Coordinates of C-alpha atoms in Angstrom, one line a residue:
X1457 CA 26.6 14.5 7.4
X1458 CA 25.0 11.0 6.9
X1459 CA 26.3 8.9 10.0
X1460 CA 24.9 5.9 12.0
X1461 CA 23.3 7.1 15.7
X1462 CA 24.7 3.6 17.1
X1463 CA 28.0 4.4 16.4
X1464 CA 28.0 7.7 19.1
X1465 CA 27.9 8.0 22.4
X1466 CA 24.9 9.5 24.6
X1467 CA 27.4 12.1 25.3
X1468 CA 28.1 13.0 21.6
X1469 CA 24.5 12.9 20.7
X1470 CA 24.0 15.3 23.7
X1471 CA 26.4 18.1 22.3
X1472 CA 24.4 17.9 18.5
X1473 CA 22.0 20.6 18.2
X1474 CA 18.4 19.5 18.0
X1475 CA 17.2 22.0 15.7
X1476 CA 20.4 21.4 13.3
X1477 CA 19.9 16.4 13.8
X1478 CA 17.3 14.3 11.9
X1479 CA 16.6 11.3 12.7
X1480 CA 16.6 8.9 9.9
X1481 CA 14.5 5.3 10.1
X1482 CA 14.6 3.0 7.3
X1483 CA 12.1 -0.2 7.3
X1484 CA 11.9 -3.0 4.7
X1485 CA 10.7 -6.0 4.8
X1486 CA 11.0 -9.8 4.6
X1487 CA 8.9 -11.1 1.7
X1488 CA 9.1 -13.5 -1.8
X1489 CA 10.0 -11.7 -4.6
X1490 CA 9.3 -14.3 -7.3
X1491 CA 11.6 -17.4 -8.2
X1492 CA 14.2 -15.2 -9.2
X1493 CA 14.9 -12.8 -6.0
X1494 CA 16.1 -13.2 -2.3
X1495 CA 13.3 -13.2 0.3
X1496 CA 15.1 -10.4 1.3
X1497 CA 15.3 -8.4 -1.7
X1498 CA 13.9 -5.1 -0.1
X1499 CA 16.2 -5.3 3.0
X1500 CA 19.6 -5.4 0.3
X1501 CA 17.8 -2.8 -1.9
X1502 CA 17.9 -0.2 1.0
X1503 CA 20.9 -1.5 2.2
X1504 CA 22.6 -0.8 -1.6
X1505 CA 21.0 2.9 -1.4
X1506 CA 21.5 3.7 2.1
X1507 CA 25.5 3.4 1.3
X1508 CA 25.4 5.9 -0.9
X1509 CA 24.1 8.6 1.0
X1510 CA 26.9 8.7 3.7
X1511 CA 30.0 11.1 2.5
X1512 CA 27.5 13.3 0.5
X1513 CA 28.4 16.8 0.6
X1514 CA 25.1 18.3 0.5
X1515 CA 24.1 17.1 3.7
X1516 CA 25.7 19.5 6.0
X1517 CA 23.9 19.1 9.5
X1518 CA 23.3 16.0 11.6
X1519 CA 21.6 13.2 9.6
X1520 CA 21.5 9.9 12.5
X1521 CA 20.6 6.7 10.7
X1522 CA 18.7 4.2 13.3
X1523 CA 19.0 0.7 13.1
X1524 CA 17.1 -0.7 10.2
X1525 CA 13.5 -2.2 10.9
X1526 CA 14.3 -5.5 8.6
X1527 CA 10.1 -6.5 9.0
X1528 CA 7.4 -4.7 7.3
X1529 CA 3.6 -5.1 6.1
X1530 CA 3.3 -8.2 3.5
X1531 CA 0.2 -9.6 4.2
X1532 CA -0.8 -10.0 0.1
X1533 CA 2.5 -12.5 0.3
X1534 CA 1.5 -15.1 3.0
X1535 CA 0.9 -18.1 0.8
X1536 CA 4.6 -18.1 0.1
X1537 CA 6.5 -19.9 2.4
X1538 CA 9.4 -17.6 4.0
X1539 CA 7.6 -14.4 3.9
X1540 CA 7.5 -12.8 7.9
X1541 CA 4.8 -10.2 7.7
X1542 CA 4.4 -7.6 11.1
X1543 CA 0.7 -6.3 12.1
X1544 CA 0.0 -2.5 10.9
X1545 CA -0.3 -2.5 14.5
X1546 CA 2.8 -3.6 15.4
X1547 CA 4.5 -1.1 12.8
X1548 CA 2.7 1.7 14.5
X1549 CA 3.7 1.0 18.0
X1550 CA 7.5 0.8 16.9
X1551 CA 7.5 4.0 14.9
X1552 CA 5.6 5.7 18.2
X1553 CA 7.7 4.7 20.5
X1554 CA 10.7 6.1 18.6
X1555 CA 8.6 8.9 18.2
X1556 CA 8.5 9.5 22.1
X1557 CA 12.1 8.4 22.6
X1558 CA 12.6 11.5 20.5
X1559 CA 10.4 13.9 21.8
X1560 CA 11.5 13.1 25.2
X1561 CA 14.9 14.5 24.1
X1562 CA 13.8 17.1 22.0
X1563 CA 14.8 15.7 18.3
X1564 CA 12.0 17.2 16.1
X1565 CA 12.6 15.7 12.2
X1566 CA 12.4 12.2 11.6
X1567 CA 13.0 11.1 7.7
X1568 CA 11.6 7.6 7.0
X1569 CA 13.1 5.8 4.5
X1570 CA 10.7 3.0 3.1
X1571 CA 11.7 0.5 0.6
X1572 CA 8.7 -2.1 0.3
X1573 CA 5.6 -0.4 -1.0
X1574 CA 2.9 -2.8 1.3
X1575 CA 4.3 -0.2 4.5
X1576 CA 3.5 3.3 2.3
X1577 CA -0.3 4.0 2.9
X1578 CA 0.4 3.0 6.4
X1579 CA 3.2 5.0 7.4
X1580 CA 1.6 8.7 5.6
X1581 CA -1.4 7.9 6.8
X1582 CA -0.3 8.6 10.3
X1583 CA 2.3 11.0 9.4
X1584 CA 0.2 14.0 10.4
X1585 CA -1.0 12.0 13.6
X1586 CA 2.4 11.7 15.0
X1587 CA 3.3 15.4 14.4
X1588 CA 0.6 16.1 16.1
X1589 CA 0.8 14.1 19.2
X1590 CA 4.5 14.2 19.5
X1591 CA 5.2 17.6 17.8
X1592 CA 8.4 15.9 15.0
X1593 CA 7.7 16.8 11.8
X1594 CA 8.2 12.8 9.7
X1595 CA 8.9 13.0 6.3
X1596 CA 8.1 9.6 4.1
X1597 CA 10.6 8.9 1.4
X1598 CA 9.0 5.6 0.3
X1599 CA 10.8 4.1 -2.8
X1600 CA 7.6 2.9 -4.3
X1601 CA 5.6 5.9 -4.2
X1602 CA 4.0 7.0 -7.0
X1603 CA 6.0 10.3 -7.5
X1604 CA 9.1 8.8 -7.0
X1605 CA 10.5 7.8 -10.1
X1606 CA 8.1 10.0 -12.1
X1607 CA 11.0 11.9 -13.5
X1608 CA 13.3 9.1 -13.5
X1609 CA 15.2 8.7 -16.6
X1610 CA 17.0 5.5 -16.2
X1611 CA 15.9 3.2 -19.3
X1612 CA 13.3 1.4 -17.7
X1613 CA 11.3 -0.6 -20.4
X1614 CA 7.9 -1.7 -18.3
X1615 CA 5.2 1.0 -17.9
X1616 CA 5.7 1.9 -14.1
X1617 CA 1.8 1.1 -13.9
X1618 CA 3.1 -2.5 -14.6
X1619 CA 6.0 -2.4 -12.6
X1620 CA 4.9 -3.4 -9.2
X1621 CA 6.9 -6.1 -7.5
X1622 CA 10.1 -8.1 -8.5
X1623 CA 9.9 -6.8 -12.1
X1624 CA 13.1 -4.7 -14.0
X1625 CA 13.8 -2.6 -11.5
X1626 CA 14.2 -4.8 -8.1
X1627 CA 15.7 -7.3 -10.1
X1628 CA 18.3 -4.6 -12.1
X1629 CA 19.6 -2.9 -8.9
X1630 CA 20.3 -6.2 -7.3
X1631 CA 22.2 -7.6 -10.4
X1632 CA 24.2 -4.3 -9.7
X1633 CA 24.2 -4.2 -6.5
X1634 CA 23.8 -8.0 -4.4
X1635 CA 24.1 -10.3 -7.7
X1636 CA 24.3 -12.8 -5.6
X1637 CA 20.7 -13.1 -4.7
X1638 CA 19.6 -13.3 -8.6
X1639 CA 18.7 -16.4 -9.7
X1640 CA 20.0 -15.1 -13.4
X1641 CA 18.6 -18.2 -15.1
X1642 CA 14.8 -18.0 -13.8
X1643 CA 15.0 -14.5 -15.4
X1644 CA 13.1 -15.4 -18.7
X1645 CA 10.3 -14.0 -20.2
X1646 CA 8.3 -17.3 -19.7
X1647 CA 8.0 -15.9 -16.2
X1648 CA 7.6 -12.5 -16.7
X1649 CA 4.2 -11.6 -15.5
X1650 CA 2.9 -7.6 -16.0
X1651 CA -0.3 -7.3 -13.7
X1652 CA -2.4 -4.3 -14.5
X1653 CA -3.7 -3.5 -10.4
X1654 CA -6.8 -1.8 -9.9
X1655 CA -6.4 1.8 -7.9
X1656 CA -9.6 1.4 -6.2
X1657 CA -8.7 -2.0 -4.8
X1658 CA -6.0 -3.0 -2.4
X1659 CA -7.0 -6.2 -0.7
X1660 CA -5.2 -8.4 -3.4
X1661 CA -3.3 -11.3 -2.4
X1662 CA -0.2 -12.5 -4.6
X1663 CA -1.2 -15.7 -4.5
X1664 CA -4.3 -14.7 -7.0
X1665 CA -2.8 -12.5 -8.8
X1666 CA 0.5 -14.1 -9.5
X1667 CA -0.4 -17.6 -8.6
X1668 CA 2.8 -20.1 -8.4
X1669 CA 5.3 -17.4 -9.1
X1670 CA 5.1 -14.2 -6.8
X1671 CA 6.5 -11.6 -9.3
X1672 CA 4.3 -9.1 -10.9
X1673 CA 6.3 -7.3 -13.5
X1674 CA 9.1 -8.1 -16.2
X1675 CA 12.9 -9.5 -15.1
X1676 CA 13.4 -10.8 -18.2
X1677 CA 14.2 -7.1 -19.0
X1678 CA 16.5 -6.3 -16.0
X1679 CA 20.7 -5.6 -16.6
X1680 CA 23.0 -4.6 -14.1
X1681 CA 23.4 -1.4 -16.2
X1682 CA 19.8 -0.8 -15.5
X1683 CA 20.2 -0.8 -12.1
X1684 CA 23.4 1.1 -11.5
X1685 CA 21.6 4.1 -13.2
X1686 CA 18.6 3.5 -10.6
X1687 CA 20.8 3.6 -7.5
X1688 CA 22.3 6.8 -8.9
X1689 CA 18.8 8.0 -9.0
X1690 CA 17.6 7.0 -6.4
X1691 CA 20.9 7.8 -4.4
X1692 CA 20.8 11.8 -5.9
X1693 CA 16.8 12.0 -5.5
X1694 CA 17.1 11.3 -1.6
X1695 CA 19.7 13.4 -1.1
X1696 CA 18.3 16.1 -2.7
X1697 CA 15.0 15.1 -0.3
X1698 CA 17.5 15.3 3.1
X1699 CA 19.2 18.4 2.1
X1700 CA 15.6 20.2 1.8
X1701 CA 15.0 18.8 5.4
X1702 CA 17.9 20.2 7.0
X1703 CA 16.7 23.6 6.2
X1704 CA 13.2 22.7 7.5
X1705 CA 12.3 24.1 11.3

């Protein structure tokens, strides 16, 4: 069962079976997302997805969703005014210190559930460090992940080499989802902007590579149809992730 830790008491928490709870984190972030997207496009985004995993049937032991952490790593988006980036550092010390809250009272799984790809290479790189040093096993389902939508058949016309940041997909699941924070008539293929990335280099900055607009991908080719078949995805593709933990000890 997918339920919010905040909402029990210590008491209630205190009858759950360790072996039988996972702890679930998710962290976004507060960044631009183009002319076309909230600032907090990756905060509603796991917001839209994290409803749908509560009710699901498959999930059968104790599945206690912390507090989201609405700040993450966007360093390559400081020219943009808005953007709130938090130190690697900073990250780190948070996610430890939830680490030892749980160890102290003997939760072992914690599932963390990223949705802005700048805070992936940080938070599996020291995956195996904090199962070491506090002996919880942390799973990363980060959204953005290469594998993650490798088998995803949802209609998506941009190769996902090409769809790295406020392209079709963002921008479909929040006309589904949050329409709201579309600009719908900044959407236009004038402003589309595919940017191949090298593998081997990570210190780009949005501001070179998307100067004066922010998004590197396509919105012009983003529906609300489009995006209702990615949260389905992306809804049934965690769950199946969570219902593998359970059974993990």
């Amino acid at each position: 069962m997918f339920t919010n830790l905040n909402s029990y008491t210590w008491e209630e928490i205190s009858r759950m079976d360790p072996e039988d709870t996972t702890y679930v984190l998710p962290i976004s972030a507060l960044e631009q997302h183009g002319r076309h997207l909230a600032i907090g496009a990756d905060d509603f985004i796991l917001a839209s997805v994290l409803k749908g995993l509560y009710g699901r049937t498959e999930l059968t032991s104790n599945f206690l969703c912390l507090p989201t952490i609405h700040y993450g790593n966007s360093h390559e988006h400081l020219a943009f005014r808005g953007v709130i980036s938090l130190g690697c550092e900073t990250i780190v010390a948070i996610v430890r210190d939830i680490l030892k809250c749980m160890q102290m009272h003997g939760f072992k799984k914690l599932a963390i559930i990223n949705s802005h790809g700048g805070n992936t290479a940080l938070l599996e790189a020291h995956a195996q460090e904090w199962e070491v040093e506090f002996g919880v096993k942390v799973f990363t389902i980060s959204f953005w992940s290469p594998w993650f939508f490798r088998d995803a058949d949802v209609g998506i016309e941009t190769p996902l080499a090409l769809e790295i940041h406020a392209g079709e997909m963002e921008t479909s699941i929040l006309q589904y989802s949050m329409p709201q924070m579309v600009r719908d008539a900044l959407c236009t293929p004038e402003l589309d902007n595919p940017v191949p990335l090298r593998d081997y280099y990570q210190g780009w900055l949005t501001c070179d590579v998307a100067a004066g607009n922010g998004a590197m991908g396509c919105a012009s080719k983003a529906s609300a149809e489009k995006g209702e078949r990615l949260i389905r995805f992306m809804d049934d593709k965690i769950t199946a992730i969570l219902a593998e933990i359970q059974n993990w000890h």
